[in-house]
Amino acid sequence: MSTRPPMRARSACGPNPTRSIVGMARRSDAPVRRATQRVQVTVVEPDGVHRRPDQLATEEPMEIRLHGPGETPLPVAVTLRTPGNDFELAVGFLHAEGLVASVDDVVSVAYCLGPDGEQEYNVVTVRHRRRVAEQITPRPFVANSSCGLCGKATLDEIEQRCDSLAGLGPRIAASVVHTLPDLLAPGQTVFAATGGIHAAARVTAAGEVVALREDVGRHNALDKLIGHALFTGALPLTDEIVVVSGRLGFELVQKAALAGATIIVAIGAPSSLAIDAARRFGITAVAFARDERANIYTHAERIDTAR
């Protein structure tokens, strides 16, 4: 059963009026859809039953399209995401797919226009500087808790696109790792309202937050973060720490590797394939980073446990 968002037959994607790509990224921060939705909930507690308002994290499909000069925009994927930073999400996803390497590849990013000129905020089109139609392999499904990649064959494919990061990156103090959960908290505004959303952040080796993005999907939050870095010319993320609020899955490690991140820290548990990937790509993988504890699974030489 298809879960793609309904499309009008005459819809089209016009050029974005923003003059600079960085401007587009900032423009995408504007709230075009609410990140939360208010509902009424029946609460059952030991002292009785009562009704009260609650907030849910918004989850909506977004189709990502791509085209180059003289090409018709083609759908690449549909992802279930929390609205906000949609342009960053689109280019971050395309970066992980190997379709966008840098900000120089992107001519424009735009929401599609409906037949009456209305914005269709669940369809984003990226215009590439070069022709790309032959490289696009559409995914006719919704990406949810994973990015659609799995298995050892995928590790081989990514290794062809990503040099080992071993020997690169900073050496950080273990005390910085212990501060990361508290560093994320002030920027997790949607999580504070709903309790049900993921975050990904870029943090300096000294423990300063550079950027933070939230989304109902772990991979979407990281795609938004990487998209922001791409827009601002900050890739590769060699000298920073990538922090994720939930568990560490393989798709997060592969996206981090392709973004050049040398250290990834998760608040939750890792998967076996994530650790295999981190070891293979030369990434320091840290998980269960909470309550002033942390498990270092790979390339522990980047963590100074004496500080």
PDB file of C-alpha atoms in Angstrom:
ATOM      1  CA  MET A   1       0.000   0.000   0.000  1.00  0.00           C
ATOM      2  CA  SER A   2       1.457   3.338  -1.025  1.00  0.00           C
ATOM      3  CA  THR A   3       1.960   5.980   1.674  1.00  0.00           C
ATOM      4  CA  ARG A   4       3.186   8.708  -0.611  1.00  0.00           C
ATOM      5  CA  PRO A   5       1.520  12.086  -0.098  1.00  0.00           C
ATOM      6  CA  PRO A   6      -1.289  12.797  -2.584  1.00  0.00           C
ATOM      7  CA  MET A   7      -0.076  14.809  -5.561  1.00  0.00           C
ATOM      8  CA  ARG A   8      -2.164  17.010  -7.841  1.00  0.00           C
ATOM      9  CA  ALA A   9      -1.761  16.239 -11.525  1.00  0.00           C
ATOM     10  CA  ARG A  10      -0.813  19.806 -12.410  1.00  0.00           C
ATOM     11  CA  SER A  11       1.515  20.526  -9.493  1.00  0.00           C
ATOM     12  CA  ALA A  12       4.882  22.007 -10.333  1.00  0.00           C
ATOM     13  CA  CYS A  13       8.003  23.123  -8.525  1.00  0.00           C
ATOM     14  CA  GLY A  14       9.003  26.695  -9.157  1.00  0.00           C
ATOM     15  CA  PRO A  15      12.333  28.339  -8.382  1.00  0.00           C
ATOM     16  CA  ASN A  16      12.929  29.502  -4.855  1.00  0.00           C
ATOM     17  CA  PRO A  17      13.152  33.298  -4.671  1.00  0.00           C
ATOM     18  CA  THR A  18      15.873  33.244  -2.044  1.00  0.00           C
ATOM     19  CA  ARG A  19      19.120  34.531  -3.514  1.00  0.00           C
ATOM     20  CA  SER A  20      21.619  32.433  -1.585  1.00  0.00           C
ATOM     21  CA  ILE A  21      21.688  28.772  -0.600  1.00  0.00           C
ATOM     22  CA  VAL A  22      22.475  29.716   3.008  1.00  0.00           C
ATOM     23  CA  GLY A  23      19.463  31.998   2.886  1.00  0.00           C
ATOM     24  CA  MET A  24      17.365  29.039   1.818  1.00  0.00           C
ATOM     25  CA  ALA A  25      18.512  27.098   4.858  1.00  0.00           C
ATOM     26  CA  ARG A  26      17.519  29.948   7.144  1.00  0.00           C
ATOM     27  CA  ARG A  27      14.261  30.339   5.292  1.00  0.00           C
ATOM     28  CA  SER A  28      13.484  26.654   5.885  1.00  0.00           C
ATOM     29  CA  ASP A  29      13.677  27.271   9.631  1.00  0.00           C
ATOM     30  CA  ALA A  30      10.408  29.216   9.384  1.00  0.00           C
ATOM     31  CA  PRO A  31       7.470  27.260  10.870  1.00  0.00           C
ATOM     32  CA  VAL A  32       5.481  26.250   7.775  1.00  0.00           C
ATOM     33  CA  ARG A  33       3.826  23.439   9.745  1.00  0.00           C
ATOM     34  CA  ARG A  34       3.511  23.091  13.496  1.00  0.00           C
ATOM     35  CA  ALA A  35       6.041  20.699  15.035  1.00  0.00           C
ATOM     36  CA  THR A  36       3.490  19.764  17.710  1.00  0.00           C
ATOM     37  CA  GLN A  37      -0.259  19.198  17.776  1.00  0.00           C
ATOM     38  CA  ARG A  38      -2.574  19.675  20.736  1.00  0.00           C
ATOM     39  CA  VAL A  39      -4.986  16.883  21.714  1.00  0.00           C
ATOM     40  CA  GLN A  40      -7.202  15.981  24.643  1.00  0.00           C
ATOM     41  CA  VAL A  41      -6.216  12.862  26.563  1.00  0.00           C
ATOM     42  CA  THR A  42      -7.932  10.764  29.238  1.00  0.00           C
ATOM     43  CA  VAL A  43      -5.471  10.181  32.069  1.00  0.00           C
ATOM     44  CA  VAL A  44      -5.903   7.173  34.343  1.00  0.00           C
ATOM     45  CA  GLU A  45      -4.078   7.591  37.654  1.00  0.00           C
ATOM     46  CA  PRO A  46      -4.295   5.969  41.102  1.00  0.00           C
ATOM     47  CA  ASP A  47      -6.331   8.910  42.399  1.00  0.00           C
ATOM     48  CA  GLY A  48      -8.872   8.865  39.561  1.00  0.00           C
ATOM     49  CA  VAL A  49      -9.551   9.569  35.887  1.00  0.00           C
ATOM     50  CA  HIS A  50      -9.474  13.022  34.346  1.00  0.00           C
ATOM     51  CA  ARG A  51      -9.178  14.816  31.013  1.00  0.00           C
ATOM     52  CA  ARG A  52      -6.368  17.214  30.169  1.00  0.00           C
ATOM     53  CA  PRO A  53      -4.647  18.725  27.106  1.00  0.00           C
ATOM     54  CA  ASP A  54      -1.536  17.087  25.738  1.00  0.00           C
ATOM     55  CA  GLN A  55       0.885  17.710  22.884  1.00  0.00           C
ATOM     56  CA  LEU A  56       2.036  15.246  20.243  1.00  0.00           C
ATOM     57  CA  ALA A  57       5.033  15.476  17.935  1.00  0.00           C
ATOM     58  CA  THR A  58       3.785  16.094  14.405  1.00  0.00           C
ATOM     59  CA  GLU A  59       4.573  13.351  11.893  1.00  0.00           C
ATOM     60  CA  GLU A  60       3.908  13.980   8.206  1.00  0.00           C
ATOM     61  CA  PRO A  61       5.260  12.520   4.944  1.00  0.00           C
ATOM     62  CA  MET A  62       7.631  14.595   2.851  1.00  0.00           C
ATOM     63  CA  GLU A  63       8.615  13.714  -0.691  1.00  0.00           C
ATOM     64  CA  ILE A  64      12.120  14.660  -1.820  1.00  0.00           C
ATOM     65  CA  ARG A  65      12.589  15.375  -5.534  1.00  0.00           C
ATOM     66  CA  LEU A  66      15.758  16.106  -7.461  1.00  0.00           C
ATOM     67  CA  HIS A  67      16.585  17.352 -10.945  1.00  0.00           C
ATOM     68  CA  GLY A  68      19.391  18.942 -12.920  1.00  0.00           C
ATOM     69  CA  PRO A  69      19.414  21.372 -15.852  1.00  0.00           C
ATOM     70  CA  GLY A  70      16.737  20.507 -18.401  1.00  0.00           C
ATOM     71  CA  GLU A  71      15.472  17.553 -16.348  1.00  0.00           C
ATOM     72  CA  THR A  72      12.023  16.879 -14.910  1.00  0.00           C
ATOM     73  CA  PRO A  73      12.061  16.674 -11.082  1.00  0.00           C
ATOM     74  CA  LEU A  74      12.113  13.003 -10.078  1.00  0.00           C
ATOM     75  CA  PRO A  75      11.037  11.603  -6.703  1.00  0.00           C
ATOM     76  CA  VAL A  76      13.930  10.151  -4.730  1.00  0.00           C
ATOM     77  CA  ALA A  77      12.203   9.150  -1.488  1.00  0.00           C
ATOM     78  CA  VAL A  78       9.369   9.827   0.906  1.00  0.00           C
ATOM     79  CA  THR A  79      10.231  10.184   4.569  1.00  0.00           C
ATOM     80  CA  LEU A  80       8.020  10.561   7.619  1.00  0.00           C
ATOM     81  CA  ARG A  81       9.295  13.633   9.417  1.00  0.00           C
ATOM     82  CA  THR A  82       8.465  16.388  11.875  1.00  0.00           C
ATOM     83  CA  PRO A  83       7.960  19.616   9.863  1.00  0.00           C
ATOM     84  CA  GLY A  84      10.718  22.174  10.208  1.00  0.00           C
ATOM     85  CA  ASN A  85      14.160  22.502   8.591  1.00  0.00           C
ATOM     86  CA  ASP A  86      12.724  20.663   5.582  1.00  0.00           C
ATOM     87  CA  PHE A  87      15.300  22.032   3.146  1.00  0.00           C
ATOM     88  CA  GLU A  88      18.130  20.858   5.400  1.00  0.00           C
ATOM     89  CA  LEU A  89      16.466  17.445   5.618  1.00  0.00           C
ATOM     90  CA  ALA A  90      16.247  17.188   1.830  1.00  0.00           C
ATOM     91  CA  VAL A  91      19.886  18.062   1.115  1.00  0.00           C
ATOM     92  CA  GLY A  92      21.130  16.064   4.108  1.00  0.00           C
ATOM     93  CA  PHE A  93      19.326  12.986   2.816  1.00  0.00           C
ATOM     94  CA  LEU A  94      20.657  13.539  -0.706  1.00  0.00           C
ATOM     95  CA  HIS A  95      24.178  13.905   0.707  1.00  0.00           C
ATOM     96  CA  ALA A  96      23.907  10.497   2.362  1.00  0.00           C
ATOM     97  CA  GLU A  97      22.679   9.079  -0.946  1.00  0.00           C
ATOM     98  CA  GLY A  98      25.741  10.438  -2.738  1.00  0.00           C
ATOM     99  CA  LEU A  99      23.632  12.742  -4.913  1.00  0.00           C
ATOM    100  CA  VAL A 100      24.754  16.046  -3.345  1.00  0.00           C
ATOM    101  CA  ALA A 101      28.376  16.395  -2.292  1.00  0.00           C
ATOM    102  CA  SER A 102      28.549  20.050  -1.266  1.00  0.00           C
ATOM    103  CA  VAL A 103      26.674  23.326  -1.269  1.00  0.00           C
ATOM    104  CA  ASP A 104      28.152  24.022  -4.709  1.00  0.00           C
ATOM    105  CA  ASP A 105      25.984  21.235  -6.155  1.00  0.00           C
ATOM    106  CA  VAL A 106      22.754  22.953  -5.087  1.00  0.00           C
ATOM    107  CA  VAL A 107      21.223  25.656  -7.268  1.00  0.00           C
ATOM    108  CA  SER A 108      17.936  25.974  -5.378  1.00  0.00           C
ATOM    109  CA  VAL A 109      15.633  24.258  -2.930  1.00  0.00           C
ATOM    110  CA  ALA A 110      11.895  24.869  -3.066  1.00  0.00           C
ATOM    111  CA  TYR A 111       8.523  23.671  -1.896  1.00  0.00           C
ATOM    112  CA  CYS A 112       6.351  22.599  -4.798  1.00  0.00           C
ATOM    113  CA  LEU A 113       3.534  24.773  -6.083  1.00  0.00           C
ATOM    114  CA  GLY A 114       0.013  23.439  -6.551  1.00  0.00           C
ATOM    115  CA  PRO A 115      -2.239  24.219  -9.531  1.00  0.00           C
ATOM    116  CA  ASP A 116      -3.503  27.386  -7.879  1.00  0.00           C
ATOM    117  CA  GLY A 117      -0.047  28.587  -6.860  1.00  0.00           C
ATOM    118  CA  GLU A 118      -0.352  27.329  -3.285  1.00  0.00           C
ATOM    119  CA  GLN A 119       2.694  25.929  -1.536  1.00  0.00           C
ATOM    120  CA  GLU A 120       2.731  22.160  -1.070  1.00  0.00           C
ATOM    121  CA  TYR A 121       4.783  21.940   2.069  1.00  0.00           C
ATOM    122  CA  ASN A 122       5.107  18.143   1.953  1.00  0.00           C
ATOM    123  CA  VAL A 123       7.029  18.118  -1.337  1.00  0.00           C
ATOM    124  CA  VAL A 124      10.548  19.583  -1.568  1.00  0.00           C
ATOM    125  CA  THR A 125      12.506  19.799  -4.817  1.00  0.00           C
ATOM    126  CA  VAL A 126      16.256  20.273  -5.012  1.00  0.00           C
ATOM    127  CA  ARG A 127      17.734  21.607  -8.223  1.00  0.00           C
ATOM    128  CA  HIS A 128      21.224  20.248  -8.907  1.00  0.00           C
ATOM    129  CA  ARG A 129      23.889  22.122 -10.825  1.00  0.00           C
ATOM    130  CA  ARG A 130      24.510  19.076 -13.039  1.00  0.00           C
ATOM    131  CA  ARG A 131      22.283  16.512 -14.706  1.00  0.00           C
ATOM    132  CA  VAL A 132      21.500  13.730 -12.232  1.00  0.00           C
ATOM    133  CA  ALA A 133      18.495  11.808 -13.581  1.00  0.00           C
ATOM    134  CA  GLU A 134      20.532   8.703 -14.420  1.00  0.00           C
ATOM    135  CA  GLN A 135      21.838   8.511 -10.835  1.00  0.00           C
ATOM    136  CA  ILE A 136      18.408   8.562  -9.199  1.00  0.00           C
ATOM    137  CA  THR A 137      16.962   5.293  -7.968  1.00  0.00           C
ATOM    138  CA  PRO A 138      13.527   6.154  -6.567  1.00  0.00           C
ATOM    139  CA  ARG A 139      12.369   4.569  -3.321  1.00  0.00           C
ATOM    140  CA  PRO A 140       8.607   4.074  -3.578  1.00  0.00           C
ATOM    141  CA  PHE A 141       8.192   3.703   0.178  1.00  0.00           C
ATOM    142  CA  VAL A 142       8.310   5.730   3.334  1.00  0.00           C
ATOM    143  CA  ALA A 143      11.612   5.786   5.200  1.00  0.00           C
ATOM    144  CA  ASN A 144      10.822   5.560   8.909  1.00  0.00           C
ATOM    145  CA  SER A 145      13.094   4.140  11.592  1.00  0.00           C
ATOM    146  CA  SER A 146      15.874   3.347   9.140  1.00  0.00           C
ATOM    147  CA  CYS A 147      17.247   4.778   5.943  1.00  0.00           C
ATOM    148  CA  GLY A 148      16.627   1.648   3.872  1.00  0.00           C
ATOM    149  CA  LEU A 149      20.238   0.485   3.991  1.00  0.00           C
ATOM    150  CA  CYS A 150      21.399  -2.629   5.756  1.00  0.00           C
ATOM    151  CA  GLY A 151      23.853  -5.483   5.660  1.00  0.00           C
ATOM    152  CA  LYS A 152      27.496  -6.059   4.888  1.00  0.00           C
ATOM    153  CA  ALA A 153      27.018  -5.231   1.196  1.00  0.00           C
ATOM    154  CA  THR A 154      26.045  -1.730   2.231  1.00  0.00           C
ATOM    155  CA  LEU A 155      29.249  -1.381   4.250  1.00  0.00           C
ATOM    156  CA  ASP A 156      31.215  -2.298   1.133  1.00  0.00           C
ATOM    157  CA  GLU A 157      29.287   0.266  -0.940  1.00  0.00           C
ATOM    158  CA  ILE A 158      29.812   3.056   1.597  1.00  0.00           C
ATOM    159  CA  GLU A 159      33.498   2.228   1.964  1.00  0.00           C
ATOM    160  CA  GLN A 160      33.906   2.948  -1.755  1.00  0.00           C
ATOM    161  CA  ARG A 161      32.567   6.483  -1.150  1.00  0.00           C
ATOM    162  CA  CYS A 162      34.120   7.177   2.246  1.00  0.00           C
ATOM    163  CA  ASP A 163      37.800   7.015   3.203  1.00  0.00           C
ATOM    164  CA  SER A 164      38.673   5.681   6.632  1.00  0.00           C
ATOM    165  CA  LEU A 165      38.639   8.389   9.293  1.00  0.00           C
ATOM    166  CA  ALA A 166      41.207   6.598  11.463  1.00  0.00           C
ATOM    167  CA  GLY A 167      43.923   8.958  12.682  1.00  0.00           C
ATOM    168  CA  LEU A 168      41.797  12.058  12.117  1.00  0.00           C
ATOM    169  CA  GLY A 169      39.763  14.177  14.484  1.00  0.00           C
ATOM    170  CA  PRO A 170      40.217  15.571  17.981  1.00  0.00           C
ATOM    171  CA  ARG A 171      41.042  13.924  21.272  1.00  0.00           C
ATOM    172  CA  ILE A 172      38.382  14.891  23.790  1.00  0.00           C
ATOM    173  CA  ALA A 173      38.087  14.662  27.545  1.00  0.00           C
ATOM    174  CA  ALA A 174      35.778  12.073  29.037  1.00  0.00           C
ATOM    175  CA  SER A 175      34.372  14.880  31.170  1.00  0.00           C
ATOM    176  CA  VAL A 176      33.052  16.511  27.977  1.00  0.00           C
ATOM    177  CA  VAL A 177      31.255  13.283  27.058  1.00  0.00           C
ATOM    178  CA  HIS A 178      29.569  13.294  30.470  1.00  0.00           C
ATOM    179  CA  THR A 179      28.166  16.800  29.859  1.00  0.00           C
ATOM    180  CA  LEU A 180      26.551  15.986  26.501  1.00  0.00           C
ATOM    181  CA  PRO A 181      23.067  14.945  27.706  1.00  0.00           C
ATOM    182  CA  ASP A 182      22.716  18.203  29.641  1.00  0.00           C
ATOM    183  CA  LEU A 183      24.049  20.198  26.671  1.00  0.00           C
ATOM    184  CA  LEU A 184      21.307  18.800  24.423  1.00  0.00           C
ATOM    185  CA  ALA A 185      18.430  19.491  26.800  1.00  0.00           C
ATOM    186  CA  PRO A 186      18.046  23.290  26.286  1.00  0.00           C
ATOM    187  CA  GLY A 187      17.720  22.855  22.517  1.00  0.00           C
ATOM    188  CA  GLN A 188      15.193  20.015  22.668  1.00  0.00           C
ATOM    189  CA  THR A 189      12.122  22.222  22.783  1.00  0.00           C
ATOM    190  CA  VAL A 190       9.814  19.815  20.941  1.00  0.00           C
ATOM    191  CA  PHE A 191      10.945  16.950  23.168  1.00  0.00           C
ATOM    192  CA  ALA A 192      10.210  19.076  26.228  1.00  0.00           C
ATOM    193  CA  ALA A 193       6.657  19.596  24.951  1.00  0.00           C
ATOM    194  CA  THR A 194       5.964  16.045  23.767  1.00  0.00           C
ATOM    195  CA  GLY A 195       8.488  13.613  25.249  1.00  0.00           C
ATOM    196  CA  GLY A 196       8.529  11.774  21.940  1.00  0.00           C
ATOM    197  CA  ILE A 197      11.117  13.096  19.518  1.00  0.00           C
ATOM    198  CA  HIS A 198      14.793  12.591  18.679  1.00  0.00           C
ATOM    199  CA  ALA A 199      17.646  15.067  18.507  1.00  0.00           C
ATOM    200  CA  ALA A 200      21.028  15.245  16.808  1.00  0.00           C
ATOM    201  CA  ALA A 201      23.651  17.858  17.593  1.00  0.00           C
ATOM    202  CA  ARG A 202      27.071  19.073  16.539  1.00  0.00           C
ATOM    203  CA  VAL A 203      29.316  19.801  19.521  1.00  0.00           C
ATOM    204  CA  THR A 204      32.872  21.137  19.600  1.00  0.00           C
ATOM    205  CA  ALA A 205      35.688  19.219  21.281  1.00  0.00           C
ATOM    206  CA  ALA A 206      35.457  21.775  24.104  1.00  0.00           C
ATOM    207  CA  GLY A 207      31.788  20.970  24.683  1.00  0.00           C
ATOM    208  CA  GLU A 208      29.982  23.840  22.916  1.00  0.00           C
ATOM    209  CA  VAL A 209      26.830  23.141  20.895  1.00  0.00           C
ATOM    210  CA  VAL A 210      27.173  24.337  17.289  1.00  0.00           C
ATOM    211  CA  ALA A 211      23.738  23.245  16.041  1.00  0.00           C
ATOM    212  CA  LEU A 212      20.884  20.971  17.095  1.00  0.00           C
ATOM    213  CA  ARG A 213      17.966  19.523  15.135  1.00  0.00           C
ATOM    214  CA  GLU A 214      14.901  17.551  16.254  1.00  0.00           C
ATOM    215  CA  ASP A 215      12.673  15.099  14.406  1.00  0.00           C
ATOM    216  CA  VAL A 216      10.361  12.175  15.025  1.00  0.00           C
ATOM    217  CA  GLY A 217      12.896  10.060  13.111  1.00  0.00           C
ATOM    218  CA  ARG A 218      16.457   9.547  14.321  1.00  0.00           C
ATOM    219  CA  HIS A 219      17.838   9.539  10.793  1.00  0.00           C
ATOM    220  CA  ASN A 220      15.833  12.659   9.876  1.00  0.00           C
ATOM    221  CA  ALA A 221      17.277  14.597  12.817  1.00  0.00           C
ATOM    222  CA  LEU A 222      20.791  13.709  11.650  1.00  0.00           C
ATOM    223  CA  ASP A 223      19.970  14.483   8.009  1.00  0.00           C
ATOM    224  CA  LYS A 224      18.739  17.932   9.086  1.00  0.00           C
ATOM    225  CA  LEU A 225      21.929  18.482  11.073  1.00  0.00           C
ATOM    226  CA  ILE A 226      24.139  17.411   8.160  1.00  0.00           C
ATOM    227  CA  GLY A 227      22.031  19.468   5.758  1.00  0.00           C
ATOM    228  CA  HIS A 228      22.632  22.529   7.938  1.00  0.00           C
ATOM    229  CA  ALA A 229      26.369  21.817   7.902  1.00  0.00           C
ATOM    230  CA  LEU A 230      26.300  21.441   4.115  1.00  0.00           C
ATOM    231  CA  PHE A 231      24.425  24.714   3.626  1.00  0.00           C
ATOM    232  CA  THR A 232      26.917  26.595   5.808  1.00  0.00           C
ATOM    233  CA  GLY A 233      30.029  24.987   4.331  1.00  0.00           C
ATOM    234  CA  ALA A 234      30.912  23.163   7.556  1.00  0.00           C
ATOM    235  CA  LEU A 235      31.436  19.684   6.061  1.00  0.00           C
ATOM    236  CA  PRO A 236      33.344  17.544   6.809  1.00  0.00           C
ATOM    237  CA  LEU A 237      32.600  17.344  10.533  1.00  0.00           C
ATOM    238  CA  THR A 238      36.047  15.943  11.317  1.00  0.00           C
ATOM    239  CA  ASP A 239      36.778  18.129  14.346  1.00  0.00           C
ATOM    240  CA  GLU A 240      33.354  17.941  15.994  1.00  0.00           C
ATOM    241  CA  ILE A 241      31.320  15.463  18.020  1.00  0.00           C
ATOM    242  CA  VAL A 242      28.009  14.234  16.633  1.00  0.00           C
ATOM    243  CA  VAL A 243      25.555  13.518  19.457  1.00  0.00           C
ATOM    244  CA  VAL A 244      22.272  11.603  19.073  1.00  0.00           C
ATOM    245  CA  SER A 245      19.622  11.443  21.752  1.00  0.00           C
ATOM    246  CA  GLY A 246      18.457   7.859  21.248  1.00  0.00           C
ATOM    247  CA  ARG A 247      19.992   4.561  20.270  1.00  0.00           C
ATOM    248  CA  LEU A 248      22.893   4.270  17.845  1.00  0.00           C
ATOM    249  CA  GLY A 249      21.796   2.414  14.717  1.00  0.00           C
ATOM    250  CA  PHE A 250      23.762   1.588  11.598  1.00  0.00           C
ATOM    251  CA  GLU A 251      22.068   4.266   9.506  1.00  0.00           C
ATOM    252  CA  LEU A 252      23.313   6.972  11.877  1.00  0.00           C
ATOM    253  CA  VAL A 253      26.895   5.732  11.717  1.00  0.00           C
ATOM    254  CA  GLN A 254      26.877   5.561   7.921  1.00  0.00           C
ATOM    255  CA  LYS A 255      25.478   9.096   7.623  1.00  0.00           C
ATOM    256  CA  ALA A 256      28.065  10.348  10.129  1.00  0.00           C
ATOM    257  CA  ALA A 257      30.862   8.604   8.213  1.00  0.00           C
ATOM    258  CA  LEU A 258      29.812  10.179   4.926  1.00  0.00           C
ATOM    259  CA  ALA A 259      29.754  13.576   6.675  1.00  0.00           C
ATOM    260  CA  GLY A 260      33.314  13.035   7.907  1.00  0.00           C
ATOM    261  CA  ALA A 261      32.402  12.831  11.602  1.00  0.00           C
ATOM    262  CA  THR A 262      35.082  11.084  13.660  1.00  0.00           C
ATOM    263  CA  ILE A 263      33.218  10.827  16.995  1.00  0.00           C
ATOM    264  CA  ILE A 264      29.567   9.896  17.500  1.00  0.00           C
ATOM    265  CA  VAL A 265      28.013   9.724  20.949  1.00  0.00           C
ATOM    266  CA  ALA A 266      24.605   8.214  21.695  1.00  0.00           C
ATOM    267  CA  ILE A 267      22.537   8.523  24.832  1.00  0.00           C
ATOM    268  CA  GLY A 268      21.012   5.095  24.156  1.00  0.00           C
ATOM    269  CA  ALA A 269      22.244   1.659  23.159  1.00  0.00           C
ATOM    270  CA  PRO A 270      24.138   0.729  19.986  1.00  0.00           C
ATOM    271  CA  SER A 271      23.385  -2.055  17.525  1.00  0.00           C
ATOM    272  CA  SER A 272      25.949  -4.636  16.448  1.00  0.00           C
ATOM    273  CA  LEU A 273      26.004  -3.415  12.832  1.00  0.00           C
ATOM    274  CA  ALA A 274      26.496   0.173  14.000  1.00  0.00           C
ATOM    275  CA  ILE A 275      29.593  -0.853  15.938  1.00  0.00           C
ATOM    276  CA  ASP A 276      30.895  -2.922  13.012  1.00  0.00           C
ATOM    277  CA  ALA A 277      30.506   0.128  10.774  1.00  0.00           C
ATOM    278  CA  ALA A 278      32.171   2.501  13.251  1.00  0.00           C
ATOM    279  CA  ARG A 279      35.146   0.170  13.636  1.00  0.00           C
ATOM    280  CA  ARG A 280      35.482  -0.212   9.864  1.00  0.00           C
ATOM    281  CA  PHE A 281      35.221   3.507   9.096  1.00  0.00           C
ATOM    282  CA  GLY A 282      37.563   4.632  11.890  1.00  0.00           C
ATOM    283  CA  ILE A 283      34.861   6.338  13.980  1.00  0.00           C
ATOM    284  CA  THR A 284      34.881   6.539  17.768  1.00  0.00           C
ATOM    285  CA  ALA A 285      31.478   5.196  18.842  1.00  0.00           C
ATOM    286  CA  VAL A 286      30.287   5.960  22.370  1.00  0.00           C
ATOM    287  CA  ALA A 287      26.912   4.852  23.736  1.00  0.00           C
ATOM    288  CA  PHE A 288      24.964   4.831  27.021  1.00  0.00           C
ATOM    289  CA  ALA A 289      26.367   8.317  27.658  1.00  0.00           C
ATOM    290  CA  ARG A 290      24.295   9.286  30.664  1.00  0.00           C
ATOM    291  CA  ASP A 291      24.527   9.605  34.447  1.00  0.00           C
ATOM    292  CA  GLU A 292      28.242  10.443  34.097  1.00  0.00           C
ATOM    293  CA  ARG A 293      28.911   7.043  32.546  1.00  0.00           C
ATOM    294  CA  ALA A 294      29.696   6.000  28.969  1.00  0.00           C
ATOM    295  CA  ASN A 295      30.727   2.908  27.016  1.00  0.00           C
ATOM    296  CA  ILE A 296      33.411   3.393  24.355  1.00  0.00           C
ATOM    297  CA  TYR A 297      32.984   0.688  21.721  1.00  0.00           C
ATOM    298  CA  THR A 298      35.474   1.631  19.003  1.00  0.00           C
ATOM    299  CA  HIS A 299      38.617   3.722  18.557  1.00  0.00           C
ATOM    300  CA  ALA A 300      38.892   4.645  22.231  1.00  0.00           C
ATOM    301  CA  GLU A 301      42.124   6.533  21.560  1.00  0.00           C
ATOM    302  CA  ARG A 302      40.125   9.711  20.887  1.00  0.00           C
ATOM    303  CA  ILE A 303      38.707   9.780  24.436  1.00  0.00           C
ATOM    304  CA  ASP A 304      41.043  10.993  27.179  1.00  0.00           C
ATOM    305  CA  THR A 305      39.730   9.035  30.152  1.00  0.00           C
ATOM    306  CA  ALA A 306      42.119  10.833  32.548  1.00  0.00           C
ATOM    307  CA  ARG A 307      40.268  14.135  32.119  1.00  0.00           C
TER     308      ARG A 307
END
